[in-house]
Amino acid sequence: MVRVGAPSGKSRGKWEVQPFPDGGVDEAVERVRKLLAPELVGMNADRQQQIDEKLHEVDATERFSRIGGNTAYAVSIAAALLSATVHKKPLYQKLAGSSKVRISLPLGNVVGGGAHAKGKRTDIQEFLVVPTKASSAIQAAEANVKVHSEVAQLAVQQGATMIGKGDEGGYVLDMKTEQALDLISKACQTVSLETGADVRIGLDVAASSLWDEKQQAYIYKRDGKKRNEGEQIEFMLDLIERYRLVYVEDPLHEDAFEAFAELRKKAGGALICGDDLLVTNAARIDQAVKHGSANAIIIKTNQVGTLSDSRRAVEKAQAAGYVTVMSHRSGEVCSGELAQIAVGLSCPMIKCGVIGGERIAKLNELVRIEEDAEKRKILSGMAQIPS
Ligand code: PGA
Ligand code: ZN
């Protein structure tokens, strides 16, 4: 009745669960047939918690090493989707229960570098945009696409070297960090004037891939800079101020809880978001809350395995006042469940790219959810973020 595929990441955090068992995808499929299927047949898909506990029980490891986090993801989400389908409800509504829903603001990358590109590229992995004042899902998606194409036009006008597109559809530019930000900033101004959507800039620094443990420094190859922890914090604060950044993901490496906290305290209202730092993991969220390390979190269900685990992470983070950002992976599937889960779990933002079929599948789904929620009279508009 339903079919669900799992995405897979390239710039994975070291604290994520193991995505596949040894032996890769083929072995994962084999283990579904041999170990999981006999246990799952006859279970009630309405009992999400029981299904997810069964996944942990059959796996019986700390990090889903036997069946793989991606296997757990596919089975767990498939159960949720099956239950919703049987009860003739959309998945987002099943997850939201009796609450009204808000449409998550789409955050998407217009320039890609770092681990998401090869050859000459920006040091920073993702230059993102978010239309903070979009009035509908379709207006939001359109505003982001306009910035994406404006970036290409400006780059051509400036005679910049454009190498193509990165893993998530952002242009790969042979530029220094600030050159790229100058260009994107111009593109955002043009599109904001035209649409009124107030498109603002965010970054995923993915700083673990810049961090050199031996040198205790962040190495920016393209920029020709080496920054120690203090300098990295200062650099981030400078970018936040000069480019009015609303969002900075993984500005420091994946174990830097205290440095994150120092930046968060000095960063005004900007969202300081943990991805590799928090890996959708409840214990790591506790640690971040204790230190005051962040005010936003990336939620990637396959970092932790099951829907119940990621709902727990969302609830814990939201209780601490964090903005939860439901996120795609660099390697994505061509379907839209991510948008259903983002809205269903009340995530104010969804990070799902701007262009490319597998990214547009999520944006289209967001538009359909908005139409559906309006019909059901459970829509309470677009989500808001501090900006
Ligand atoms: P991924 O990570 O390449 O592992 O999906 C993307 C990100 O860092 O947000
Ligand atoms: Zn990230």
XYZ file of C-alpha atoms and ligand atoms in Angstrom:
397
model
C 0.000 0.000 0.000
C 2.842 2.414 0.663
C 6.459 2.733 -0.287
C 9.161 4.739 1.521
C 12.822 5.219 0.659
C 15.555 6.545 2.931
C 17.890 9.417 2.040
C 21.610 9.278 2.716
C 24.136 11.915 3.703
C 27.668 12.643 2.553
C 28.685 15.106 5.249
C 27.654 12.857 8.153
C 28.287 13.670 11.801
C 30.448 11.248 13.739
C 27.729 10.813 16.400
C 25.029 9.713 13.958
C 23.853 6.103 13.956
C 25.437 3.825 11.348
C 23.436 4.252 8.106
C 23.949 0.746 6.710
C 25.133 -2.556 8.159
C 28.551 -3.784 6.987
C 27.824 -4.987 3.470
C 25.892 -1.845 2.522
C 22.450 -1.531 0.947
C 22.262 -5.124 -0.306
C 22.952 -6.430 3.175
C 20.358 -4.021 4.626
C 17.721 -5.449 2.260
C 18.738 -8.984 3.182
C 18.349 -8.188 6.872
C 14.891 -6.703 6.312
C 13.873 -9.982 4.647
C 15.470 -12.305 7.156
C 15.382 -10.494 10.489
C 12.753 -7.770 10.353
C 9.917 -8.910 8.119
C 9.055 -12.030 10.151
C 8.797 -9.879 13.282
C 6.796 -7.069 11.674
C 4.137 -9.146 9.934
C 1.023 -9.064 12.088
C 1.965 -5.923 14.020
C -0.407 -2.954 14.059
C 0.960 -0.009 12.066
C -1.072 2.382 14.244
C 1.244 1.545 17.130
C 4.242 3.582 16.012
C 6.003 3.295 19.334
C 5.772 -0.516 19.289
C 7.051 -0.704 15.717
C 9.980 1.543 16.595
C 10.756 -0.432 19.736
C 10.731 -3.598 17.641
C 13.302 -2.026 15.313
C 15.573 -1.371 18.304
C 14.922 -4.853 19.700
C 15.763 -6.680 16.465
C 18.815 -4.494 15.932
C 19.992 -4.823 19.542
C 22.946 -2.429 19.131
C 23.550 1.148 20.314
C 23.922 2.626 16.851
C 21.697 0.547 14.578
C 24.806 -1.282 13.353
C 22.951 -4.514 12.625
C 20.083 -3.247 10.447
C 21.316 0.307 9.680
C 19.721 3.651 10.520
C 18.489 4.032 6.961
C 16.652 0.708 7.188
C 15.064 1.811 10.454
C 14.051 5.092 8.821
C 12.365 3.429 5.842
C 10.429 0.929 7.973
C 9.457 3.448 10.640
C 8.171 6.091 8.215
C 6.461 3.415 6.101
C 4.510 2.295 9.190
C 3.416 5.889 9.859
C 2.406 6.419 6.251
C 0.551 3.106 6.170
C -1.398 3.963 9.297
C -2.306 7.397 7.898
C -3.357 5.849 4.567
C -5.556 3.190 6.199
C -7.319 5.887 8.234
C -7.645 8.072 5.106
C -5.707 10.913 6.657
C -2.654 12.724 5.357
C 0.521 11.890 7.288
C 0.994 15.461 8.526
C -2.435 15.409 10.152
C -1.864 12.031 11.766
C 1.367 13.373 13.281
C -0.122 16.712 14.351
C -3.115 15.109 16.092
C -5.793 17.677 16.902
C -3.492 20.718 16.633
C -3.786 23.292 13.881
C -0.814 23.362 11.558
C 1.585 25.970 10.235
C 3.493 25.661 6.986
C 7.237 25.302 7.584
C 9.372 28.005 5.958
C 11.605 26.482 3.283
C 15.339 26.974 3.720
C 17.361 26.065 0.644
C 20.864 26.364 -0.714
C 21.684 28.605 -3.641
C 25.465 28.019 -3.513
C 27.115 24.721 -2.571
C 30.736 24.050 -1.638
C 32.791 22.115 0.921
C 31.976 18.400 1.032
C 29.058 18.898 -1.373
C 31.238 19.838 -4.343
C 34.559 18.986 -5.952
C 37.406 21.062 -7.338
C 37.421 24.830 -6.978
C 34.670 25.855 -4.585
C 33.741 27.882 -1.526
C 35.078 26.641 1.801
C 31.621 26.830 3.350
C 29.336 23.926 2.471
C 25.980 25.680 2.077
C 24.868 29.235 1.409
C 21.151 29.167 2.171
C 18.174 31.463 1.748
C 14.838 31.664 3.565
C 11.883 33.925 2.676
C 11.070 35.074 6.222
C 7.897 36.955 5.279
C 6.451 34.642 2.643
C 2.678 34.574 2.718
C 2.205 31.076 1.295
C 4.128 27.919 0.478
C 4.096 28.646 -3.231
C 5.300 32.235 -2.732
C 8.090 30.951 -0.497
C 9.235 28.335 -3.015
C 9.104 30.880 -5.836
C 11.108 33.475 -3.926
C 13.888 30.959 -3.276
C 13.973 29.893 -6.936
C 14.215 33.540 -7.980
C 17.231 34.066 -5.725
C 18.818 30.899 -7.126
C 18.531 32.160 -10.704
C 19.509 35.730 -9.779
C 22.700 34.319 -8.225
C 23.550 32.656 -11.545
C 22.922 35.850 -13.487
C 25.029 37.980 -11.173
C 27.838 35.424 -11.242
C 27.838 35.470 -15.059
C 27.789 39.297 -15.092
C 30.789 39.356 -12.770
C 32.652 36.910 -14.991
C 32.856 34.410 -12.120
C 33.826 30.787 -12.709
C 30.737 28.613 -12.264
C 31.590 24.970 -12.075
C 28.047 23.566 -12.094
C 25.846 22.480 -9.247
C 26.657 20.770 -5.959
C 24.972 17.744 -4.383
C 21.936 19.719 -3.251
C 21.449 21.906 -6.334
C 23.312 25.050 -5.232
C 25.754 26.589 -7.739
C 29.409 25.781 -7.201
C 31.365 29.037 -7.399
C 35.117 29.520 -7.354
C 34.858 32.276 -4.755
C 35.964 33.339 -1.316
C 33.354 33.292 1.464
C 32.709 37.020 1.453
C 32.592 37.295 -2.345
C 29.840 34.674 -2.404
C 27.969 36.426 0.402
C 28.184 39.812 -1.383
C 26.672 38.255 -4.467
C 23.886 36.381 -2.654
C 23.111 39.470 -0.624
C 22.499 41.443 -3.841
C 20.308 38.666 -5.213
C 18.249 38.605 -1.998
C 17.733 42.385 -2.097
C 16.464 42.243 -5.677
C 14.064 39.391 -4.975
C 12.868 40.850 -1.666
C 11.947 44.116 -3.410
C 10.140 42.232 -6.134
C 8.220 39.800 -3.902
C 8.016 41.358 -0.441
C 9.114 37.996 0.992
C 12.152 39.441 2.849
C 14.534 36.722 1.747
C 17.408 36.425 4.215
C 20.677 34.522 4.194
C 21.800 31.539 6.260
C 24.889 29.313 6.235
C 25.700 25.698 6.926
C 29.386 26.030 7.728
C 29.660 22.265 8.409
C 32.697 23.302 10.466
C 33.707 19.731 11.349
C 34.959 19.400 7.790
C 37.090 22.561 8.174
C 38.403 21.580 11.615
C 41.950 20.250 11.833
C 42.364 18.455 15.145
C 46.182 18.479 15.053
C 46.449 22.186 14.324
C 43.452 22.966 16.553
C 42.233 25.298 13.818
C 39.613 25.758 11.116
C 41.323 25.656 7.724
C 39.760 27.757 4.948
C 41.689 26.583 1.874
C 39.998 28.810 -0.714
C 40.048 31.875 1.557
C 43.672 31.182 2.486
C 42.866 31.537 6.195
C 43.482 29.518 9.328
C 41.361 30.379 12.359
C 41.617 29.178 15.945
C 38.460 28.797 18.019
C 38.290 32.417 19.140
C 38.950 33.695 15.621
C 36.292 31.386 14.225
C 33.735 32.783 16.672
C 34.721 36.355 15.765
C 34.505 35.555 12.048
C 31.004 34.115 12.458
C 29.844 37.143 14.466
C 31.262 39.454 11.815
C 29.405 37.608 9.018
C 26.155 37.557 11.031
C 26.332 41.322 11.449
C 27.526 42.335 7.999
C 25.182 40.085 6.039
C 22.258 40.069 8.508
C 22.425 36.273 8.672
C 19.335 34.772 10.287
C 20.703 31.253 10.522
C 24.121 29.644 11.052
C 24.371 25.845 11.174
C 27.399 24.068 12.622
C 29.565 27.211 12.900
C 31.970 25.181 15.061
C 33.014 21.538 15.116
C 30.814 18.693 16.343
C 32.104 18.518 19.922
C 32.451 22.244 20.609
C 29.481 22.630 23.003
C 31.139 25.456 24.918
C 32.353 27.447 21.935
C 28.853 27.118 20.453
C 27.504 28.600 23.691
C 29.881 31.554 23.535
C 28.826 32.313 19.964
C 25.121 31.871 20.739
C 25.309 34.348 23.586
C 26.967 36.996 21.424
C 24.935 36.402 18.257
C 21.866 38.490 19.118
C 18.753 36.853 17.736
C 20.456 34.849 14.968
C 19.642 31.143 14.943
C 22.688 29.118 15.963
C 21.841 25.644 14.790
C 23.349 22.252 15.658
C 23.397 19.502 13.045
C 26.572 17.407 13.451
C 26.677 18.736 17.031
C 23.287 17.311 18.011
C 22.559 14.546 15.448
C 18.832 14.461 16.420
C 19.958 12.782 19.647
C 18.094 13.429 22.918
C 21.185 13.047 25.139
C 23.170 15.510 23.039
C 20.247 17.963 23.132
C 20.343 17.753 26.961
C 24.026 18.606 26.838
C 23.403 21.577 24.517
C 20.584 22.875 26.701
C 22.803 22.632 29.775
C 25.568 24.666 28.118
C 23.260 27.043 26.215
C 24.969 25.955 22.989
C 22.225 26.598 20.427
C 18.741 27.913 19.769
C 17.966 25.814 16.701
C 18.412 22.175 15.717
C 18.501 20.178 12.524
C 16.234 17.138 12.634
C 17.273 14.295 10.337
C 15.357 11.151 11.215
C 17.980 8.808 9.822
C 20.639 10.320 12.087
C 18.835 8.559 14.918
C 16.788 5.905 13.097
C 13.097 5.988 13.952
C 10.202 8.424 13.846
C 9.617 8.005 17.621
C 13.267 8.859 18.348
C 13.098 11.934 16.180
C 9.746 13.024 17.664
C 11.386 12.802 21.087
C 14.250 14.981 19.878
C 11.802 17.519 18.407
C 9.738 17.678 21.608
C 12.792 18.040 23.824
C 14.248 20.779 21.632
C 10.945 22.636 21.333
C 10.447 22.488 25.104
C 13.831 24.236 25.421
C 12.675 26.932 22.978
C 14.728 25.711 20.029
C 13.612 26.293 16.439
C 13.385 22.809 14.924
C 14.485 22.511 11.295
C 13.377 19.318 9.541
C 16.110 18.501 7.043
C 16.822 16.591 3.859
C 20.159 14.833 3.228
C 22.536 15.514 0.369
C 21.456 12.226 -1.249
C 17.663 12.410 -1.393
C 14.698 10.322 -2.508
C 12.187 11.662 -5.017
C 9.183 11.784 -2.709
C 7.697 14.345 -0.337
C 7.281 12.688 3.093
C 9.821 15.078 4.592
C 7.353 17.970 4.155
C 4.566 15.936 5.778
C 6.804 15.190 8.769
C 8.033 18.803 9.036
C 4.497 20.215 9.207
C 3.173 17.298 11.292
C 5.834 17.808 13.980
C 5.396 21.633 13.964
C 8.857 22.441 12.668
C 8.997 26.162 11.812
C 11.542 25.451 9.070
C 12.192 22.766 6.484
C 15.619 22.576 4.882
C 15.008 20.894 1.568
C 16.894 22.716 -1.181
C 15.579 24.994 -3.912
C 15.810 23.154 -7.212
C 16.270 19.623 -8.556
C 13.493 17.016 -8.761
C 14.169 15.372 -5.409
C 14.106 18.783 -3.660
C 11.078 20.107 -5.563
C 9.174 16.947 -4.540
C 9.260 18.297 -0.962
C 8.342 21.864 -1.961
C 5.422 20.633 -4.069
C 4.261 18.540 -1.129
C 4.372 21.646 1.067
C 2.075 23.425 -1.389
C -0.331 20.447 -1.375
C -0.315 20.306 2.432
C -1.207 23.986 2.563
C -4.172 23.441 0.199
C -5.291 20.359 2.107
C -5.017 21.991 5.537
C -6.979 24.970 4.279
C -9.792 22.671 3.099
C -9.825 20.899 6.442
C -9.834 24.277 8.228
C -6.759 23.376 10.264
C -4.340 25.836 8.652
C -2.964 28.686 10.727
C -0.692 30.229 8.116
C 3.045 30.241 7.559
C 5.424 29.539 10.405
C 7.462 32.438 11.773
C 11.081 32.609 12.766
C 12.948 35.392 14.577
C 14.431 37.642 11.884
P 24.620 15.386 4.521
O 24.684 16.699 5.405
O 25.522 15.611 3.313
O 25.194 14.343 5.452
O 23.216 15.141 4.153
C 24.169 17.890 4.963
C 24.313 18.880 6.087
O 25.419 18.991 6.660
O 23.336 19.527 6.458
Zn 24.547 20.477 8.216
